[in-house]
Every structure is written in structure tokens, then in C-alpha cells.
């Protein structure tokens, strides 16, 4: 069968028009990820001490989220939750629990966006290995790869993927921005929409900032949070005080001003890199069609209640900044602030939605894109926070429900002279968690409702747990109705200390 020539031309024109229009209809995506940054350690989150002009500008031009949690507050598991949209007990990856299985990574946003035609790149600390495979096995998941194994290094020259920028940028944070600028040129040449993920090492320990950034902070005193210090943690559960956040990381208690100076200087270095990345986007003509997401893999106690480190389900350790800038939206939305409860586990669902690529069925995360034009909206009414790692006595499951502004925490551990215990904080009246209301009869109805949500999550763990990575006992361990005698035999041997710090 032959088409009339005119009709064939029209069909051809239609195909050409569609194919030419397709790249413009897909936004580019830049996902910027710091390491161990608590929500309050950004200027626009109300911190008077830290210098973050580029992040503050990103928030002025985009949307800032004030209740952003990481459902697991530690690097490895949180990073996999971000990539896959799954809670830790469903992806099965954390220190001492096991490496990531390839089939899980195949459903990540990184893999699926690439399969859907995106030009993809990754640089920095990816934070996990593939089960039974060498680190290098991760590189083929991306078109451009500068990922580093383990914790990576602050010294640019020690990271193979970015070493060529060491002369200009000896500290890694700005070197990642230089790598991103080269990535944008390659992406342009590819003719495809792109998805770039940069995972900075900063502000993770060891606190060794770029000297240029430290100069701003050196020798200064810094504002302590209202719940600062060991004395303001005595009302918390005995279990929390067995965490390494209480037994280690004493620099935040012993020398707050010096430690804050180093931490803030590392964040200012990331901020500078954010500025460089935005400049490079503008230079390549991508600024109007590139969505930028900035967040971190977990919070940081930074001296709150006398804790250092992360891991804990309290606000400072479990909350990170989240800023999303979509330049395609009307300017009326710029500078909006959303107090919706959001989570690291939402990043994959959001990136899938922005890219117009179907997300895997049954992921745990929610698409946050609707909140960009409706910041008063909600994507969920409560969120579980897990700690399946570290000393068993400090492992916990919490339900945070900002719709009611409550954080409910159950500490199941009943050995070593401890008794299982509950905590309940009214986050609206008590944002620094200084008063445990679990025993207050005026809050009994709220407590009962939060316990019902908690019990439902425990039941879900039982149904959906990732098998073979040591998570199976948690459906029993976290069960409030099971006696300690039945739980004690299920507890895994305390994990051995690994050489590299998490
Ligand atoms: Ca981290």
C-alpha cells in the first residue's frame, strides 16, 4: 500500500515535530545530596550562623520543606531508600544487614530513567556495594560515573573520578561542581534530557573543610540550640542514651564552637558548589528546564540533648533540609514553604513523576511534585522512622505525625536492666522534644492512635520484609505485645565494629 505523497509528508512532519518536541517536554533533573546535614544547618532554615547564600537563593526561587525526614537516619540504608523509594526493611541494605541486590537497583530511578532515554550521571559517595560484586559493577548503571567507594575523600586528588580537578579545586566539594559542568556539556552533546546525581562527602566526618571556607568561622562562638547539652537529654529514654550518639562523638559536647565552625565550613563549601552548578546550568542554557533538588541523607544531633552523630529518631538526627526548585513553574510559587511530612524515600517517586517515567508498583515513597504548586497540601498523614542498626538496645521504631505534630517512639529493648518504654512529644508545643508526654492522661487518646499506626507498621514489616538480610526478627522485636522473654533470643549478636566510620 502506498501513501499519497502529501499524506506521507504530513505523517513524516508529525513524527519530526513530536521527536523534536520530546526532549523539551522532559525536564532535566539535578539531585544534590549532602551527607549528615541536619535541617537546621542552613541559613534559610533559621540558622543565624551558617553561611549558605546559594541554598537560601534556591529556597527563595523554589519550595522549602520544613518536615523532611529520612526514614533511616544513617548513610547506607538512607541512600538506597532515596534511589529506590523503598523503606529499609523492603530494600534490605544497611551495615551488617547486607549489600544491595542487583534486582533492587534495577528498579531505582537511576536505572529506570536511563532506560527511558535520560542521559545519566553520578558523582561522589554512593554509599553501598552490590551484593557479591566489585564496586566497579556500579559504573555501568550510569552514562557518566565518578562514584567513589566507601566514604570517599575530602582531598580531590584521592578520588579517581574527580582527580583531574585537583589543581583547581583541591577540596572535593567544589571539584564535584566542576565535574558537573563537564557532565552538562556531555549531556548537551547527547541531545537527551539528563538526570545528574551528586553525592557530596560534606559535611560528614572527618571535619576537614576547605581552608577558604573555614576562615569565615574560625575563632567565633556559635548559637547553641535550646536543647543543647547532656543535661537536656536526661529526660529521654535510657535506651537512647546507650546509642553511639551518646557514647561517642563527644566533640559536640566538649568543644561546640570549634566543631560547629568545622561543620558549618563544610556546609558552606557544598553551598558554593551549588552556586557553581547553577552557573554552569545557566551557561549551557539549561537553567529554565532543569529541576534542582537539594537534600541530605540524614540529620545530625550536633549537640542536641548531648548527642553527637545521627541514628536517633529525634528531630535533629532524623530531619534534613529539602529544597526543590522547578524553574518551569509560575513565579508566584517561588519562595513557598511546605510543612507537609516528606521523606528521603519520596525522592525516587518525585524524580519518576517529574521525568514522566512510571515508578515501580508498590514503592513506599510519594510524589512531592504536587506540593510545589500546593505547598499546603499533604502526601501522607504519618511516617515511620526506623533504626535496625547498631547496638540492639538503641534500635527503635517511631511514628512521626506532623498532622498532629507528634513524634511517638517505642524502645523495645528490655535487657541489661532496661525496661521497654515509650516516648511521645508534642512537636507543635515542644519542637525541641524536652517533655515526654507518654504518661500524661491528657494525651492518652493521641497516644492510642499513634500506637495503632505503630502496630500497623509492625504488621507491615511482617508481611513485606526483605528476606535473608536479618530483618525477619523485627516484626517480633518491635511488637509491643510480645514479652521481652520471647524477644531476647531473637536479638542478633551486637555488630562488630567495622574499620571505616559510617
Ligand atoms: Ca550520612
Tab-separated table of C-alpha atoms and ligand atoms in Angstrom:
chain	number	residue	atom	x	y	z
A	1	UNK	CA	0.000	0.000	0.000
A	2	UNK	CA	1.261	3.406	-0.973
A	3	UNK	CA	0.561	6.650	0.876
A	4	UNK	CA	-0.259	9.666	-1.263
A	5	UNK	CA	2.861	11.813	-1.191
A	6	UNK	CA	1.188	14.731	0.611
A	7	UNK	CA	-0.130	12.445	3.356
A	8	UNK	CA	3.260	10.798	3.756
A	9	UNK	CA	4.799	14.242	4.182
A	10	UNK	CA	2.259	15.141	6.823
A	11	UNK	CA	2.916	11.906	8.717
A	12	UNK	CA	6.643	12.499	8.483
A	13	UNK	CA	6.208	16.086	9.627
A	14	UNK	CA	4.178	14.862	12.588
A	15	UNK	CA	6.869	12.385	13.569
A	16	UNK	CA	9.567	15.004	13.248
A	17	UNK	CA	7.575	17.548	15.227
A	18	UNK	CA	6.954	15.059	18.029
A	19	UNK	CA	10.520	13.871	18.171
A	20	UNK	CA	11.850	17.404	18.100
A	21	UNK	CA	9.439	18.465	20.836
A	22	UNK	CA	10.008	15.453	23.072
A	23	UNK	CA	13.321	16.499	24.689
A	24	UNK	CA	11.981	19.957	25.565
A	25	UNK	CA	8.935	18.418	27.237
A	26	UNK	CA	11.153	16.420	29.597
A	27	UNK	CA	12.838	18.441	32.328
A	28	UNK	CA	16.444	17.854	33.233
A	29	UNK	CA	16.958	16.695	36.810
A	30	UNK	CA	19.766	17.581	39.203
A	31	UNK	CA	19.737	15.798	42.550
A	32	UNK	CA	22.201	17.296	45.052
A	33	UNK	CA	22.819	15.303	48.211
A	34	UNK	CA	24.918	16.296	51.218
A	35	UNK	CA	25.982	13.829	53.917
A	36	UNK	CA	24.921	14.176	57.567
A	37	UNK	CA	23.348	17.634	57.286
A	38	UNK	CA	20.653	18.427	59.811
A	39	UNK	CA	17.749	20.617	58.701
A	40	UNK	CA	18.734	23.487	60.970
A	41	UNK	CA	22.198	23.806	59.407
A	42	UNK	CA	21.059	26.043	56.557
A	43	UNK	CA	20.579	29.805	56.766
A	44	UNK	CA	17.048	29.763	55.362
A	45	UNK	CA	16.038	27.173	57.985
A	46	UNK	CA	16.575	29.810	60.672
A	47	UNK	CA	20.230	29.220	61.473
A	48	UNK	CA	21.890	32.605	62.142
A	49	UNK	CA	25.442	31.262	61.997
A	50	UNK	CA	25.884	29.175	58.850
A	51	UNK	CA	26.606	30.982	55.564
A	52	UNK	CA	24.579	29.390	52.740
A	53	UNK	CA	23.677	32.117	50.226
A	54	UNK	CA	23.174	29.757	47.284
A	55	UNK	CA	20.898	27.372	49.183
A	56	UNK	CA	18.985	30.344	50.548
A	57	UNK	CA	18.524	31.636	46.995
A	58	UNK	CA	17.435	28.190	45.814
A	59	UNK	CA	14.754	28.252	48.534
A	60	UNK	CA	13.675	31.785	47.596
A	61	UNK	CA	13.202	30.673	43.998
A	62	UNK	CA	11.830	27.218	44.814
A	63	UNK	CA	9.965	25.478	47.634
A	64	UNK	CA	11.436	24.745	51.063
A	65	UNK	CA	10.200	21.778	53.128
A	66	UNK	CA	10.300	22.039	56.918
A	67	UNK	CA	9.314	18.484	57.918
A	68	UNK	CA	11.644	16.402	55.787
A	69	UNK	CA	12.746	13.132	57.420
A	70	UNK	CA	14.993	10.263	56.467
A	71	UNK	CA	13.207	7.055	57.410
A	72	UNK	CA	16.564	5.506	58.259
A	73	UNK	CA	18.965	8.056	59.709
A	74	UNK	CA	22.234	6.567	58.519
A	75	UNK	CA	24.113	6.748	55.231
A	76	UNK	CA	23.913	3.335	53.566
A	77	UNK	CA	20.258	2.470	54.107
A	78	UNK	CA	19.088	6.046	53.557
A	79	UNK	CA	20.903	6.295	50.234
A	80	UNK	CA	19.282	3.124	48.951
A	81	UNK	CA	15.868	4.401	50.113
A	82	UNK	CA	16.479	7.565	48.083
A	83	UNK	CA	17.429	5.610	44.960
A	84	UNK	CA	14.637	3.034	45.198
A	85	UNK	CA	11.761	4.680	47.067
A	86	UNK	CA	11.678	1.744	49.487
A	87	UNK	CA	11.867	1.639	53.281
A	88	UNK	CA	14.958	-0.113	54.609
A	89	UNK	CA	13.118	-3.301	55.610
A	90	UNK	CA	11.968	-3.621	51.993
A	91	UNK	CA	15.306	-2.991	50.222
A	92	UNK	CA	17.353	-4.984	52.730
A	93	UNK	CA	20.505	-2.880	52.649
A	94	UNK	CA	22.373	-1.499	55.656
A	95	UNK	CA	25.625	-2.027	57.512
A	96	UNK	CA	25.689	-5.559	58.990
A	97	UNK	CA	22.418	-6.416	57.176
A	98	UNK	CA	23.859	-6.830	53.728
A	99	UNK	CA	24.735	-5.239	50.413
A	100	UNK	CA	22.216	-4.225	47.780
A	101	UNK	CA	20.890	-6.889	45.442
A	102	UNK	CA	21.173	-6.015	41.755
A	103	UNK	CA	17.483	-6.623	41.078
A	104	UNK	CA	16.630	-3.867	43.583
A	105	UNK	CA	18.966	-1.365	41.921
A	106	UNK	CA	17.440	-2.237	38.535
A	107	UNK	CA	14.229	-0.604	39.768
A	108	UNK	CA	15.949	2.563	41.043
A	109	UNK	CA	15.296	5.949	39.467
A	110	UNK	CA	18.876	5.925	38.200
A	111	UNK	CA	18.378	2.721	36.201
A	112	UNK	CA	14.830	3.364	35.037
A	113	UNK	CA	15.383	6.961	33.891
A	114	UNK	CA	18.363	5.836	31.846
A	115	UNK	CA	16.310	3.036	30.288
A	116	UNK	CA	13.648	5.637	29.458
A	117	UNK	CA	16.116	7.745	27.474
A	118	UNK	CA	17.695	10.022	30.059
A	119	UNK	CA	21.433	10.749	29.918
A	120	UNK	CA	22.528	9.969	33.472
A	121	UNK	CA	25.460	10.770	35.716
A	122	UNK	CA	26.594	10.099	39.254
A	123	UNK	CA	29.492	11.546	41.221
A	124	UNK	CA	30.527	11.184	44.837
A	125	UNK	CA	29.753	8.781	47.666
A	126	UNK	CA	27.145	6.278	46.568
A	127	UNK	CA	27.397	4.559	49.946
A	128	UNK	CA	26.739	0.907	49.139
A	129	UNK	CA	28.013	-2.068	47.156
A	130	UNK	CA	26.169	-4.558	45.009
A	131	UNK	CA	25.892	-7.937	46.694
A	132	UNK	CA	28.693	-10.265	45.622
A	133	UNK	CA	30.076	-7.786	43.079
A	134	UNK	CA	33.021	-5.425	42.929
A	135	UNK	CA	32.470	-1.690	43.411
A	136	UNK	CA	33.195	-1.134	39.711
A	137	UNK	CA	29.974	-3.005	38.878
A	138	UNK	CA	28.036	0.178	39.724
A	139	UNK	CA	29.623	2.294	36.969
A	140	UNK	CA	27.672	0.767	34.050
A	141	UNK	CA	24.405	1.909	35.635
A	142	UNK	CA	25.263	5.476	34.508
A	143	UNK	CA	26.377	7.203	31.287
A	144	UNK	CA	28.937	9.220	33.270
A	145	UNK	CA	30.344	7.940	36.536
A	146	UNK	CA	32.588	9.463	39.180
A	147	UNK	CA	31.339	7.445	42.136
A	148	UNK	CA	33.820	6.530	44.846
A	149	UNK	CA	33.903	3.505	47.165
A	150	UNK	CA	33.394	3.644	50.943
A	151	UNK	CA	33.353	7.109	52.424
A	152	UNK	CA	35.371	8.762	49.604
A	153	UNK	CA	37.882	11.519	50.477
A	154	UNK	CA	37.802	15.243	51.028
A	155	UNK	CA	41.102	15.513	49.143
A	156	UNK	CA	40.056	15.751	45.492
A	157	UNK	CA	43.225	14.023	44.279
A	158	UNK	CA	42.386	10.828	46.212
A	159	UNK	CA	39.059	10.321	44.371
A	160	UNK	CA	39.749	8.740	40.973
A	161	UNK	CA	36.610	10.142	39.325
A	162	UNK	CA	37.373	13.804	40.080
A	163	UNK	CA	41.188	13.784	40.497
A	164	UNK	CA	41.632	15.779	37.288
A	165	UNK	CA	40.108	18.833	39.007
A	166	UNK	CA	42.505	18.675	41.982
A	167	UNK	CA	44.795	21.517	40.883
A	168	UNK	CA	41.915	23.999	40.639
A	169	UNK	CA	39.772	22.568	43.457
A	170	UNK	CA	41.863	20.593	45.992
A	171	UNK	CA	38.804	20.093	48.267
A	172	UNK	CA	36.224	17.736	46.805
A	173	UNK	CA	33.016	19.773	47.229
A	174	UNK	CA	33.837	22.330	44.510
A	175	UNK	CA	35.537	19.631	42.399
A	176	UNK	CA	32.181	17.845	42.128
A	177	UNK	CA	30.699	21.071	40.760
A	178	UNK	CA	33.470	21.231	38.146
A	179	UNK	CA	32.703	17.621	37.210
A	180	UNK	CA	29.021	18.545	36.917
A	181	UNK	CA	29.871	21.377	34.488
A	182	UNK	CA	31.635	18.890	32.215
A	183	UNK	CA	28.703	16.499	32.572
A	184	UNK	CA	26.318	19.221	31.339
A	185	UNK	CA	28.407	19.660	28.171
A	186	UNK	CA	28.321	15.904	27.525
A	187	UNK	CA	24.583	15.859	28.202
A	188	UNK	CA	24.060	18.655	25.700
A	189	UNK	CA	26.014	16.727	23.083
A	190	UNK	CA	23.884	13.643	23.762
A	191	UNK	CA	20.702	15.523	22.797
A	192	UNK	CA	18.860	13.735	25.602
A	193	UNK	CA	17.278	15.082	28.770
A	194	UNK	CA	19.614	14.396	31.675
A	195	UNK	CA	19.493	13.210	35.268
A	196	UNK	CA	22.526	14.101	37.373
A	197	UNK	CA	23.059	12.953	40.960
A	198	UNK	CA	25.889	14.452	43.018
A	199	UNK	CA	26.566	12.997	46.470
A	200	UNK	CA	28.908	15.283	48.383
A	201	UNK	CA	31.069	13.899	51.160
A	202	UNK	CA	30.483	17.051	53.196
A	203	UNK	CA	29.665	17.664	55.978
A	204	UNK	CA	30.428	14.073	57.102
A	205	UNK	CA	33.296	13.345	59.494
A	206	UNK	CA	36.261	13.836	59.490
A	207	UNK	CA	35.530	17.532	59.749
A	208	UNK	CA	38.204	18.832	57.379
A	209	UNK	CA	36.746	21.746	55.409
A	210	UNK	CA	38.319	23.792	52.662
A	211	UNK	CA	40.531	26.335	54.494
A	212	UNK	CA	38.955	29.075	52.369
A	213	UNK	CA	35.565	28.275	53.932
A	214	UNK	CA	36.893	27.831	57.468
A	215	UNK	CA	38.325	31.358	57.550
A	216	UNK	CA	34.788	32.749	57.846
A	217	UNK	CA	34.080	30.772	61.021
A	218	UNK	CA	37.378	30.399	62.835
A	219	UNK	CA	37.517	31.567	66.430
A	220	UNK	CA	33.852	32.533	66.616
A	221	UNK	CA	31.229	31.494	69.175
A	222	UNK	CA	28.054	29.869	67.830
A	223	UNK	CA	24.440	29.713	68.933
A	224	UNK	CA	23.582	26.531	70.865
A	225	UNK	CA	20.139	25.062	70.225
A	226	UNK	CA	17.694	25.343	73.180
A	227	UNK	CA	18.027	21.602	73.875
A	228	UNK	CA	21.835	21.646	73.833
A	229	UNK	CA	23.865	19.538	76.223
A	230	UNK	CA	23.786	16.306	78.236
A	231	UNK	CA	21.653	17.852	80.985
A	232	UNK	CA	18.878	18.425	78.439
A	233	UNK	CA	18.867	14.754	77.478
A	234	UNK	CA	18.337	13.200	80.888
A	235	UNK	CA	14.561	13.004	80.404
A	236	UNK	CA	14.985	10.815	77.303
A	237	UNK	CA	14.851	7.039	77.276
A	238	UNK	CA	17.729	5.100	78.821
A	239	UNK	CA	17.866	3.172	75.531
A	240	UNK	CA	18.634	6.319	73.543
A	241	UNK	CA	21.490	7.004	75.888
A	242	UNK	CA	23.093	3.640	75.009
A	243	UNK	CA	23.393	4.782	71.370
A	244	UNK	CA	26.776	5.639	69.961
A	245	UNK	CA	25.278	9.118	69.560
A	246	UNK	CA	25.574	9.337	73.360
A	247	UNK	CA	28.672	7.234	73.968
A	248	UNK	CA	30.769	8.704	71.135
A	249	UNK	CA	31.012	11.840	69.016
A	250	UNK	CA	31.744	13.909	72.113
A	251	UNK	CA	33.237	16.787	70.126
A	252	UNK	CA	29.821	18.478	70.033
A	253	UNK	CA	29.722	18.482	73.827
A	254	UNK	CA	33.394	19.016	74.565
A	255	UNK	CA	34.122	21.816	72.074
A	256	UNK	CA	30.933	23.063	70.466
A	257	UNK	CA	32.307	26.247	68.932
A	258	UNK	CA	35.239	24.595	67.190
A	259	UNK	CA	33.106	21.664	65.995
A	260	UNK	CA	30.341	23.930	64.699
A	261	UNK	CA	32.930	26.055	62.876
A	262	UNK	CA	34.240	22.988	61.027
A	263	UNK	CA	30.745	21.608	60.309
A	264	UNK	CA	29.439	24.934	59.021
A	265	UNK	CA	32.548	25.491	56.891
A	266	UNK	CA	31.943	22.117	55.197
A	267	UNK	CA	28.331	23.146	54.510
A	268	UNK	CA	29.466	26.485	53.093
A	269	UNK	CA	31.684	24.507	50.695
A	270	UNK	CA	28.676	22.491	49.500
A	271	UNK	CA	26.744	25.747	49.175
A	272	UNK	CA	29.475	27.180	46.941
A	273	UNK	CA	29.271	24.059	44.777
A	274	UNK	CA	25.511	24.533	44.456
A	275	UNK	CA	26.205	28.037	43.182
A	276	UNK	CA	28.779	26.753	40.671
A	277	UNK	CA	26.357	24.099	39.419
A	278	UNK	CA	23.626	26.681	38.864
A	279	UNK	CA	26.074	28.928	36.992
A	280	UNK	CA	27.078	26.016	34.768
A	281	UNK	CA	23.422	25.182	34.064
A	282	UNK	CA	22.799	28.779	33.019
A	283	UNK	CA	25.929	28.818	30.841
A	284	UNK	CA	24.736	25.755	28.927
A	285	UNK	CA	21.219	27.118	28.514
A	286	UNK	CA	19.641	24.564	30.867
A	287	UNK	CA	18.532	26.878	33.683
A	288	UNK	CA	14.903	27.188	32.567
A	289	UNK	CA	14.262	23.482	32.143
A	290	UNK	CA	16.222	21.875	34.983
A	291	UNK	CA	14.631	20.875	38.281
A	292	UNK	CA	17.078	21.021	41.193
A	293	UNK	CA	16.545	19.039	44.378
A	294	UNK	CA	18.800	19.609	47.385
A	295	UNK	CA	18.671	17.412	50.481
A	296	UNK	CA	20.814	15.210	52.747
A	297	UNK	CA	20.931	11.514	53.654
A	298	UNK	CA	20.321	12.015	57.377
A	299	UNK	CA	20.238	14.692	60.011
A	300	UNK	CA	22.764	15.228	62.772
A	301	UNK	CA	22.339	15.659	66.519
A	302	UNK	CA	25.057	18.327	66.691
A	303	UNK	CA	24.895	18.510	70.477
A	304	UNK	CA	21.108	18.411	70.908
A	305	UNK	CA	20.288	16.570	74.180
A	306	UNK	CA	24.037	15.963	74.487
A	307	UNK	CA	24.109	13.678	71.449
A	308	UNK	CA	26.560	13.696	68.560
A	309	UNK	CA	26.044	11.579	65.422
A	310	UNK	CA	22.743	10.629	63.749
A	311	UNK	CA	20.814	7.280	64.015
A	312	UNK	CA	18.354	8.532	66.654
A	313	UNK	CA	14.659	9.220	65.918
A	314	UNK	CA	14.715	12.705	67.459
A	315	UNK	CA	14.220	15.768	65.282
A	316	UNK	CA	17.824	16.873	64.818
A	317	UNK	CA	19.114	13.446	63.741
A	318	UNK	CA	16.178	12.423	61.567
A	319	UNK	CA	15.421	15.686	59.715
A	320	UNK	CA	17.322	17.179	56.795
A	321	UNK	CA	16.776	20.191	54.589
A	322	UNK	CA	14.783	19.668	51.396
A	323	UNK	CA	14.584	22.361	48.731
A	324	UNK	CA	13.064	21.777	45.285
A	325	UNK	CA	13.365	24.348	42.516
A	326	UNK	CA	11.329	23.821	39.363
A	327	UNK	CA	12.001	26.826	37.094
A	328	UNK	CA	9.093	25.893	34.810
A	329	UNK	CA	6.525	26.877	37.438
A	330	UNK	CA	4.954	30.353	37.610
A	331	UNK	CA	6.960	32.753	39.747
A	332	UNK	CA	4.016	33.052	42.133
A	333	UNK	CA	5.137	29.767	43.671
A	334	UNK	CA	8.695	30.915	44.343
A	335	UNK	CA	9.682	31.028	47.984
A	336	UNK	CA	6.843	28.825	49.202
A	337	UNK	CA	7.329	26.840	52.395
A	338	UNK	CA	5.667	23.463	52.938
A	339	UNK	CA	5.281	21.798	56.332
A	340	UNK	CA	3.980	18.586	54.758
A	341	UNK	CA	5.655	15.453	56.063
A	342	UNK	CA	8.145	14.389	53.396
A	343	UNK	CA	10.865	11.777	53.360
A	344	UNK	CA	14.030	10.667	51.624
A	345	UNK	CA	12.009	7.726	50.402
A	346	UNK	CA	9.952	10.237	48.321
A	347	UNK	CA	12.875	11.294	46.125
A	348	UNK	CA	12.559	8.417	43.641
A	349	UNK	CA	8.788	8.835	43.262
A	350	UNK	CA	9.254	12.568	42.693
A	351	UNK	CA	12.001	12.123	40.112
A	352	UNK	CA	9.958	9.477	38.284
A	353	UNK	CA	6.965	11.831	38.171
A	354	UNK	CA	8.997	14.834	37.007
A	355	UNK	CA	10.537	12.705	34.253
A	356	UNK	CA	7.192	11.200	33.234
A	357	UNK	CA	8.614	7.717	33.749
A	358	UNK	CA	6.452	5.109	35.521
A	359	UNK	CA	7.615	4.288	39.041
A	360	UNK	CA	7.729	0.637	40.131
A	361	UNK	CA	4.466	-0.513	41.670
A	362	UNK	CA	4.241	-0.523	45.466
A	363	UNK	CA	7.146	1.740	46.309
A	364	UNK	CA	6.867	3.371	49.721
A	365	UNK	CA	7.611	6.950	48.673
A	366	UNK	CA	5.216	9.653	47.475
A	367	UNK	CA	5.476	12.065	44.559
A	368	UNK	CA	6.131	15.525	46.017
A	369	UNK	CA	5.640	17.443	42.746
A	370	UNK	CA	2.018	18.431	43.614
A	371	UNK	CA	3.339	20.235	46.716
A	372	UNK	CA	5.365	22.587	44.518
A	373	UNK	CA	2.161	24.336	43.431
A	374	UNK	CA	0.145	23.471	46.539
A	375	UNK	CA	2.557	23.724	49.474
A	376	UNK	CA	-0.309	23.487	51.972
A	377	UNK	CA	-1.122	20.023	50.604
A	378	UNK	CA	-0.267	16.671	52.192
A	379	UNK	CA	1.129	13.465	50.741
A	380	UNK	CA	0.700	11.369	53.928
A	381	UNK	CA	-0.508	11.782	57.483
A	382	UNK	CA	2.262	9.859	59.252
A	383	UNK	CA	5.669	8.323	58.593
A	384	UNK	CA	7.672	5.528	60.261
A	385	UNK	CA	11.296	6.117	61.307
A	386	UNK	CA	13.463	3.021	61.707
A	387	UNK	CA	16.711	2.103	63.336
A	388	UNK	CA	17.613	-1.523	62.635
A	389	UNK	CA	21.324	-0.963	63.166
A	390	UNK	CA	23.931	-0.557	65.893
A	391	UNK	CA	23.660	-1.716	69.489
A	392	UNK	CA	20.333	-3.556	69.872
A	393	UNK	CA	19.466	-1.523	72.960
A	394	UNK	CA	19.262	1.672	70.889
A	395	UNK	CA	17.204	0.278	67.997
A	396	UNK	CA	13.723	1.706	67.644
A	397	UNK	CA	10.652	2.308	65.544
A	398	UNK	CA	8.980	5.712	65.682
A	399	UNK	CA	5.873	7.201	64.094
A	400	UNK	CA	6.071	10.875	63.314
A	401	UNK	CA	2.753	12.508	62.545
A	402	UNK	CA	3.075	16.260	61.932
A	403	UNK	CA	-0.612	16.413	61.059
A	404	UNK	CA	-0.889	16.203	64.817
A	405	UNK	CA	2.683	17.366	65.447
A	406	UNK	CA	3.546	14.256	67.404
A	407	UNK	CA	6.551	12.008	67.483
A	408	UNK	CA	5.885	8.617	69.076
A	409	UNK	CA	8.878	6.363	69.762
A	410	UNK	CA	8.852	2.808	71.072
A	411	UNK	CA	12.062	1.447	72.584
A	412	UNK	CA	11.584	-2.322	72.664
A	413	UNK	CA	14.810	-3.349	74.362
A	414	UNK	CA	14.288	-4.818	77.821
A	415	UNK	CA	17.653	-6.433	78.662
A	416	UNK	CA	20.619	-5.148	80.653
A	417	UNK	CA	18.354	-3.711	83.365
A	418	UNK	CA	16.326	-1.618	80.877
A	419	UNK	CA	12.556	-1.718	80.534
A	420	UNK	CA	10.737	-1.241	77.210
A	421	UNK	CA	9.478	2.303	77.099
A	422	UNK	CA	7.522	4.844	75.079
A	423	UNK	CA	8.112	8.488	74.310
A	424	UNK	CA	5.592	10.992	72.992
A	425	UNK	CA	6.466	14.562	72.023
A	426	UNK	CA	4.082	17.310	71.003
A	427	UNK	CA	6.192	18.873	68.260
A	428	UNK	CA	3.958	21.936	67.903
A	429	UNK	CA	4.279	22.942	71.550
A	430	UNK	CA	7.678	21.368	72.133
A	431	UNK	CA	9.764	21.326	68.922
A	432	UNK	CA	12.938	20.573	70.874
A	433	UNK	CA	11.442	17.451	72.499
A	434	UNK	CA	12.024	18.428	76.106
A	435	UNK	CA	8.846	16.886	77.586
A	436	UNK	CA	7.832	13.226	77.256
A	437	UNK	CA	4.007	13.078	77.318
A	438	UNK	CA	3.635	9.290	77.037
A	439	UNK	CA	2.426	9.054	80.647
A	440	UNK	CA	0.194	12.142	80.512
A	441	UNK	CA	-3.509	11.138	80.619
A	442	UNK	CA	-4.444	14.276	78.669
A	443	UNK	CA	-2.643	12.812	75.663
A	444	UNK	CA	-3.933	9.244	76.076
A	445	UNK	CA	-6.177	9.385	73.007
A	446	UNK	CA	-3.355	10.632	70.799
A	447	UNK	CA	-1.026	8.005	72.201
A	448	UNK	CA	-3.568	5.266	71.467
A	449	UNK	CA	-3.960	6.441	67.876
A	450	UNK	CA	-0.209	6.612	67.316
A	451	UNK	CA	0.203	3.149	68.828
A	452	UNK	CA	-2.403	1.859	66.375
A	453	UNK	CA	-0.348	3.309	63.495
A	454	UNK	CA	2.803	1.873	65.027
A	455	UNK	CA	1.248	-1.592	65.326
A	456	UNK	CA	0.103	-1.415	61.690
A	457	UNK	CA	3.657	-0.658	60.580
A	458	UNK	CA	4.982	-3.602	62.618
A	459	UNK	CA	2.414	-5.856	60.922
A	460	UNK	CA	3.521	-4.494	57.545
A	461	UNK	CA	7.142	-5.356	58.383
A	462	UNK	CA	5.959	-8.910	58.997
A	463	UNK	CA	4.226	-9.058	55.609
A	464	UNK	CA	6.736	-7.240	53.382
A	465	UNK	CA	10.155	-7.716	54.989
A	466	UNK	CA	13.068	-8.296	52.594
A	467	UNK	CA	14.044	-11.897	53.278
A	468	UNK	CA	17.524	-13.129	54.058
A	469	UNK	CA	19.093	-9.891	55.321
A	470	UNK	CA	18.378	-10.269	59.024
A	471	UNK	CA	15.208	-8.167	59.192
A	472	UNK	CA	12.759	-11.016	59.868
A	473	UNK	CA	13.002	-10.810	63.709
A	474	UNK	CA	11.890	-7.161	63.774
A	475	UNK	CA	8.219	-7.985	63.274
A	476	UNK	CA	8.507	-9.648	66.690
A	477	UNK	CA	11.120	-7.397	68.310
A	478	UNK	CA	9.126	-4.229	67.599
A	479	UNK	CA	5.790	-5.861	68.572
A	480	UNK	CA	4.583	-4.075	71.736
A	481	UNK	CA	2.523	-7.077	72.843
A	482	UNK	CA	5.327	-9.668	72.861
A	483	UNK	CA	7.163	-10.200	76.143
A	484	UNK	CA	10.868	-9.479	76.483
A	485	UNK	CA	11.495	-13.164	77.299
A	486	UNK	CA	10.364	-14.102	73.805
A	487	UNK	CA	12.324	-11.303	72.162
A	488	UNK	CA	15.681	-11.734	73.853
A	489	UNK	CA	16.646	-14.954	71.989
A	490	UNK	CA	15.937	-13.250	68.640
A	491	UNK	CA	18.422	-10.447	69.085
A	492	UNK	CA	21.377	-10.589	66.783
A	493	UNK	CA	24.849	-10.589	68.250
A	494	UNK	CA	25.990	-6.978	68.704
A	495	UNK	CA	27.601	-5.974	65.438
A	496	UNK	CA	31.339	-5.914	65.180
A	497	UNK	CA	32.924	-2.539	64.587
A	498	UNK	CA	33.907	-2.015	61.000
A	499	UNK	CA	37.068	-0.173	60.154
A	500	UNK	CA	35.534	2.638	58.161
A	501	UNK	CA	33.347	5.019	60.092
A	502	UNK	CA	29.756	5.332	58.999
B	1	LIG	CA1	25.088	10.258	56.228
